Coordinates of N, CA and C in Angstrom, one line a residue:
X206 N 39.0 48.3 125.1 CA 39.3 48.5 126.6 C 38.2 48.9 127.4
X207 N 37.2 49.6 126.8 CA 36.0 50.0 127.6 C 35.2 48.8 128.0
X208 N 35.1 47.8 127.0 CA 34.3 46.6 127.3 C 35.0 45.8 128.4
X209 N 36.3 45.8 128.3 CA 37.0 44.9 129.4 C 36.7 45.7 130.7
X210 N 36.7 47.0 130.8 CA 36.4 47.7 132.1 C 35.0 47.3 132.6
X211 N 34.2 47.3 131.6 CA 32.7 46.9 132.0 C 32.7 45.5 132.6
X212 N 33.3 44.6 131.9 CA 33.3 43.2 132.2 C 34.0 43.1 133.6
X213 N 35.0 43.8 133.8 CA 35.9 43.8 135.1 C 34.9 44.1 136.2
X214 N 34.1 45.2 136.0 CA 33.2 45.7 137.1 C 32.2 44.6 137.5
X215 N 31.6 43.9 136.4 CA 30.6 42.9 136.7 C 31.4 41.7 137.5
X216 N 32.5 41.3 137.0 CA 33.2 40.2 137.6 C 33.7 40.5 139.1
X217 N 34.2 41.8 139.3 CA 34.5 42.2 140.6 C 33.4 42.2 141.6
X218 N 32.3 42.8 141.1 CA 31.0 42.8 141.9 C 30.6 41.4 142.3
X219 N 30.6 40.5 141.3 CA 30.2 39.1 141.6 C 31.0 38.4 142.6
X220 N 32.3 38.6 142.4 CA 33.3 37.9 143.3 C 33.2 38.5 144.7
X221 N 32.9 39.8 144.8 CA 32.7 40.5 146.1 C 31.5 39.9 146.8
X222 N 30.6 39.4 146.0 CA 29.3 38.9 146.7 C 29.6 37.4 147.0
X223 N 30.1 36.6 146.1 CA 30.2 35.1 146.3 C 31.4 34.7 147.2
X224 N 32.4 35.5 147.2 CA 33.7 35.0 148.0 C 33.4 35.0 149.5
X225 N 32.7 35.9 150.1 CA 32.5 35.8 151.6 C 31.5 34.7 151.9
X226 N 30.6 34.3 151.0 CA 29.7 33.3 151.3 C 30.2 31.9 150.9
X227 N 31.5 31.8 150.4 CA 32.2 30.5 150.0 C 31.3 29.9 148.9
X228 N 30.9 30.7 147.9 CA 30.1 30.1 146.9 C 30.7 30.3 145.5
X229 N 32.0 30.6 145.5 CA 32.7 30.8 144.3 C 32.6 29.5 143.4
X230 N 33.0 28.4 143.9 CA 33.0 27.2 143.0 C 31.6 26.9 142.4
X231 N 30.6 27.0 143.2 CA 29.3 26.7 142.6 C 28.8 27.7 141.6
X232 N 29.0 29.0 142.0 CA 28.5 30.1 141.0 C 29.4 30.0 139.7
X233 N 30.6 29.8 139.9 CA 31.6 29.7 138.7 C 31.1 28.6 137.8
X234 N 30.9 27.4 138.3 CA 30.4 26.3 137.5 C 29.1 26.6 136.8
X235 N 28.2 27.2 137.5 CA 26.9 27.6 136.9 C 27.1 28.5 135.7
X236 N 28.0 29.5 135.9 CA 28.2 30.4 134.9 C 28.9 29.9 133.7
X237 N 29.8 28.9 133.9 CA 30.4 28.2 132.8 C 29.4 27.4 132.0
X238 N 28.5 26.7 132.9 CA 27.4 25.9 132.2 C 26.5 26.8 131.3
X239 N 26.2 28.0 131.8 CA 25.3 28.9 131.1 C 26.0 29.4 130.0
X240 N 27.4 29.6 129.9 CA 28.2 30.0 128.8 C 28.0 29.0 127.7
X241 N 28.0 27.7 128.0 CA 27.8 26.7 126.9 C 26.3 26.7 126.4
X242 N 25.4 26.9 127.3 CA 24.0 26.9 126.9 C 23.7 28.2 126.0
X243 N 24.3 29.2 126.4 CA 24.2 30.4 125.5 C 24.7 30.4 124.1
X244 N 25.9 29.5 124.0 CA 26.4 29.3 122.7 C 25.6 28.4 121.9
X245 N 24.9 27.4 122.6 CA 24.1 26.5 121.9 C 22.7 27.0 121.6
X246 N 22.2 28.1 122.3 CA 20.9 28.7 122.1 C 21.0 30.2 121.9
X247 N 21.6 30.6 120.8 CA 21.7 32.0 120.6 C 20.4 32.8 120.6
X248 N 19.2 32.1 120.3 CA 17.9 32.8 120.3 C 17.6 33.1 121.7
X249 N 18.0 32.4 122.7 CA 17.8 32.7 124.1 C 18.4 34.0 124.6
X250 N 19.7 34.1 124.1 CA 20.4 35.3 124.4 C 19.8 36.5 123.7
X251 N 19.4 36.4 122.5 CA 18.8 37.4 121.7 C 17.5 37.9 122.4
X252 N 16.7 37.0 122.8 CA 15.5 37.3 123.6 C 15.7 38.0 124.8
X253 N 16.8 37.7 125.5 CA 17.1 38.4 126.8 C 17.8 39.8 126.6
X254 N 18.3 40.0 125.4 CA 19.0 41.2 125.1 C 18.1 42.1 124.4
X255 N 17.0 41.6 123.9 CA 16.0 42.5 123.1 C 15.5 43.7 123.9
X256 N 15.8 44.9 123.3 CA 15.5 46.1 124.0 C 13.9 46.3 124.2
X257 N 13.1 45.8 123.3 CA 11.7 46.1 123.3 C 11.0 45.1 124.3
X258 N 11.6 44.0 124.7 CA 11.1 43.0 125.5 C 11.0 43.6 126.9
X259 N 9.8 43.5 127.7 CA 9.7 44.0 129.0 C 10.5 43.2 130.0
X260 N 11.1 43.9 130.9 CA 12.0 43.2 131.9 C 11.3 42.1 132.7
X261 N 10.1 42.4 132.9 CA 9.2 41.4 133.6 C 9.2 40.1 132.9
X262 N 9.1 40.1 131.6 CA 9.1 39.0 130.8 C 10.5 38.4 130.8
X263 N 11.5 39.1 130.7 CA 12.8 38.5 130.8 C 13.1 37.9 132.2
X264 N 12.6 38.5 133.2 CA 12.7 37.8 134.5 C 12.0 36.5 134.6
X265 N 10.8 36.4 133.9 CA 10.1 35.1 133.9 C 11.0 34.1 133.2
X266 N 11.6 34.4 132.1 CA 12.4 33.5 131.4 C 13.6 33.0 132.3
X267 N 14.3 34.1 132.9 CA 15.4 33.8 133.8 C 15.0 33.0 135.0
X268 N 13.9 33.2 135.7 CA 13.4 32.4 136.7 C 13.1 30.9 136.4
X269 N 12.6 30.8 135.1 CA 12.3 29.4 134.6 C 13.7 28.8 134.4
X270 N 14.5 29.4 133.7 CA 15.9 28.9 133.5 C 16.5 28.5 134.8
X271 N 16.3 29.3 135.9 CA 16.9 29.0 137.1 C 16.3 27.7 137.8
X272 N 14.9 27.7 137.7 CA 14.3 26.4 138.2 C 14.8 25.1 137.5
X273 N 14.8 25.2 136.1 CA 15.1 23.9 135.3 C 16.6 23.6 135.6
X274 N 17.5 24.6 135.8 CA 18.8 24.2 135.9 C 19.3 24.2 137.4
X275 N 18.3 24.4 138.2 CA 18.7 24.4 139.7 C 19.9 25.4 140.0
X276 N 19.7 26.6 139.5 CA 20.7 27.6 139.7 C 20.6 28.2 141.1
X277 N 21.6 28.6 141.7 CA 21.6 29.4 143.0 C 21.0 30.6 142.8
X278 N 20.3 31.2 143.9 CA 19.6 32.5 143.7 C 20.6 33.7 143.3
X279 N 21.8 33.6 143.7 CA 22.8 34.5 143.4 C 23.0 34.5 141.7
X280 N 23.1 33.4 141.3 CA 23.3 33.2 139.8 C 22.1 33.8 139.0
X281 N 20.9 33.5 139.5 CA 19.7 34.0 138.9 C 19.7 35.5 139.0
X282 N 20.0 36.1 140.2 CA 20.0 37.6 140.2 C 21.1 38.2 139.4
X283 N 22.2 37.5 139.3 CA 23.4 38.0 138.4 C 22.8 37.9 136.8
X284 N 22.0 36.9 136.5 CA 21.5 36.8 135.1 C 20.6 38.0 135.0
X285 N 19.8 38.3 136.0 CA 18.8 39.4 135.8 C 19.4 40.7 135.6
X286 N 20.6 40.9 136.4 CA 21.4 42.1 136.2 C 21.9 42.2 134.8
X287 N 22.5 41.2 134.3 CA 23.1 41.2 132.9 C 22.0 41.5 132.0
X288 N 20.8 40.9 132.1 CA 19.7 41.1 131.2 C 19.3 42.7 131.3
X289 N 19.1 43.1 132.5 CA 18.6 44.5 132.7 C 19.6 45.5 131.9
X290 N 20.8 45.2 131.9 CA 21.9 46.0 131.3 C 22.3 45.6 129.9
X291 N 21.6 44.6 129.5 CA 22.0 44.1 128.1 C 23.5 43.8 127.9
X292 N 24.1 43.1 128.8 CA 25.5 42.7 128.9 C 25.9 41.3 128.5
X293 N 24.9 40.5 127.9 CA 25.2 39.2 127.5 C 26.3 39.0 126.5
X294 N 26.5 40.1 125.7 CA 27.6 40.0 124.8 C 29.0 40.0 125.5
X295 N 28.9 40.5 126.8 CA 30.3 40.4 127.6 C 30.3 39.3 128.4
X296 N 29.5 38.3 128.3 CA 29.5 37.2 129.3 C 30.7 36.4 129.3
X297 N 31.4 36.1 128.2 CA 32.6 35.3 128.2 C 33.7 36.1 128.9
X298 N 33.7 37.5 128.6 CA 34.8 38.4 129.2 C 34.6 38.4 130.7
X299 N 33.3 38.6 131.1 CA 33.1 38.5 132.6 C 33.6 37.3 133.2
X300 N 33.2 36.2 132.6 CA 33.7 34.9 133.2 C 35.1 34.7 133.3
X301 N 35.9 35.1 132.2 CA 37.3 35.1 132.2 C 38.0 35.9 133.2
X302 N 37.4 37.1 133.4 CA 37.9 38.1 134.4 C 37.5 37.6 135.8
X303 N 36.5 37.0 136.0 CA 36.1 36.5 137.3 C 37.2 35.4 137.7
X304 N 37.5 34.6 136.7 CA 38.5 33.5 137.0 C 39.9 34.1 137.2
X305 N 40.2 35.2 136.5 CA 41.6 35.9 136.8 C 41.6 36.5 138.2
X306 N 40.5 37.2 138.6 CA 40.5 37.9 139.8 C 40.4 36.9 140.9
X307 N 39.8 35.7 140.7 CA 39.8 34.7 141.8 C 41.2 34.2 142.1

């Protein structure tokens, strides 16, 4: 239940940002695409979750990912937030709750 509460806070916060800007569809699709990528590349997630890795290095990885995938800046910022708080394990729950809240 605690994990769902955490995922709900992330989903609600993201929805509060993208909804007024009419960006839900784009951001949602990017998050779904990233979910597939994370399943295919678990080492990427591990490197972004690694506690000993400096956040500056994680940001460089995320920025490069954003450039290569042409991600919206809000998606990139959300990835940074998830990395800062080591919440990639909650990615699927955040996405599902985002869909439900929408």
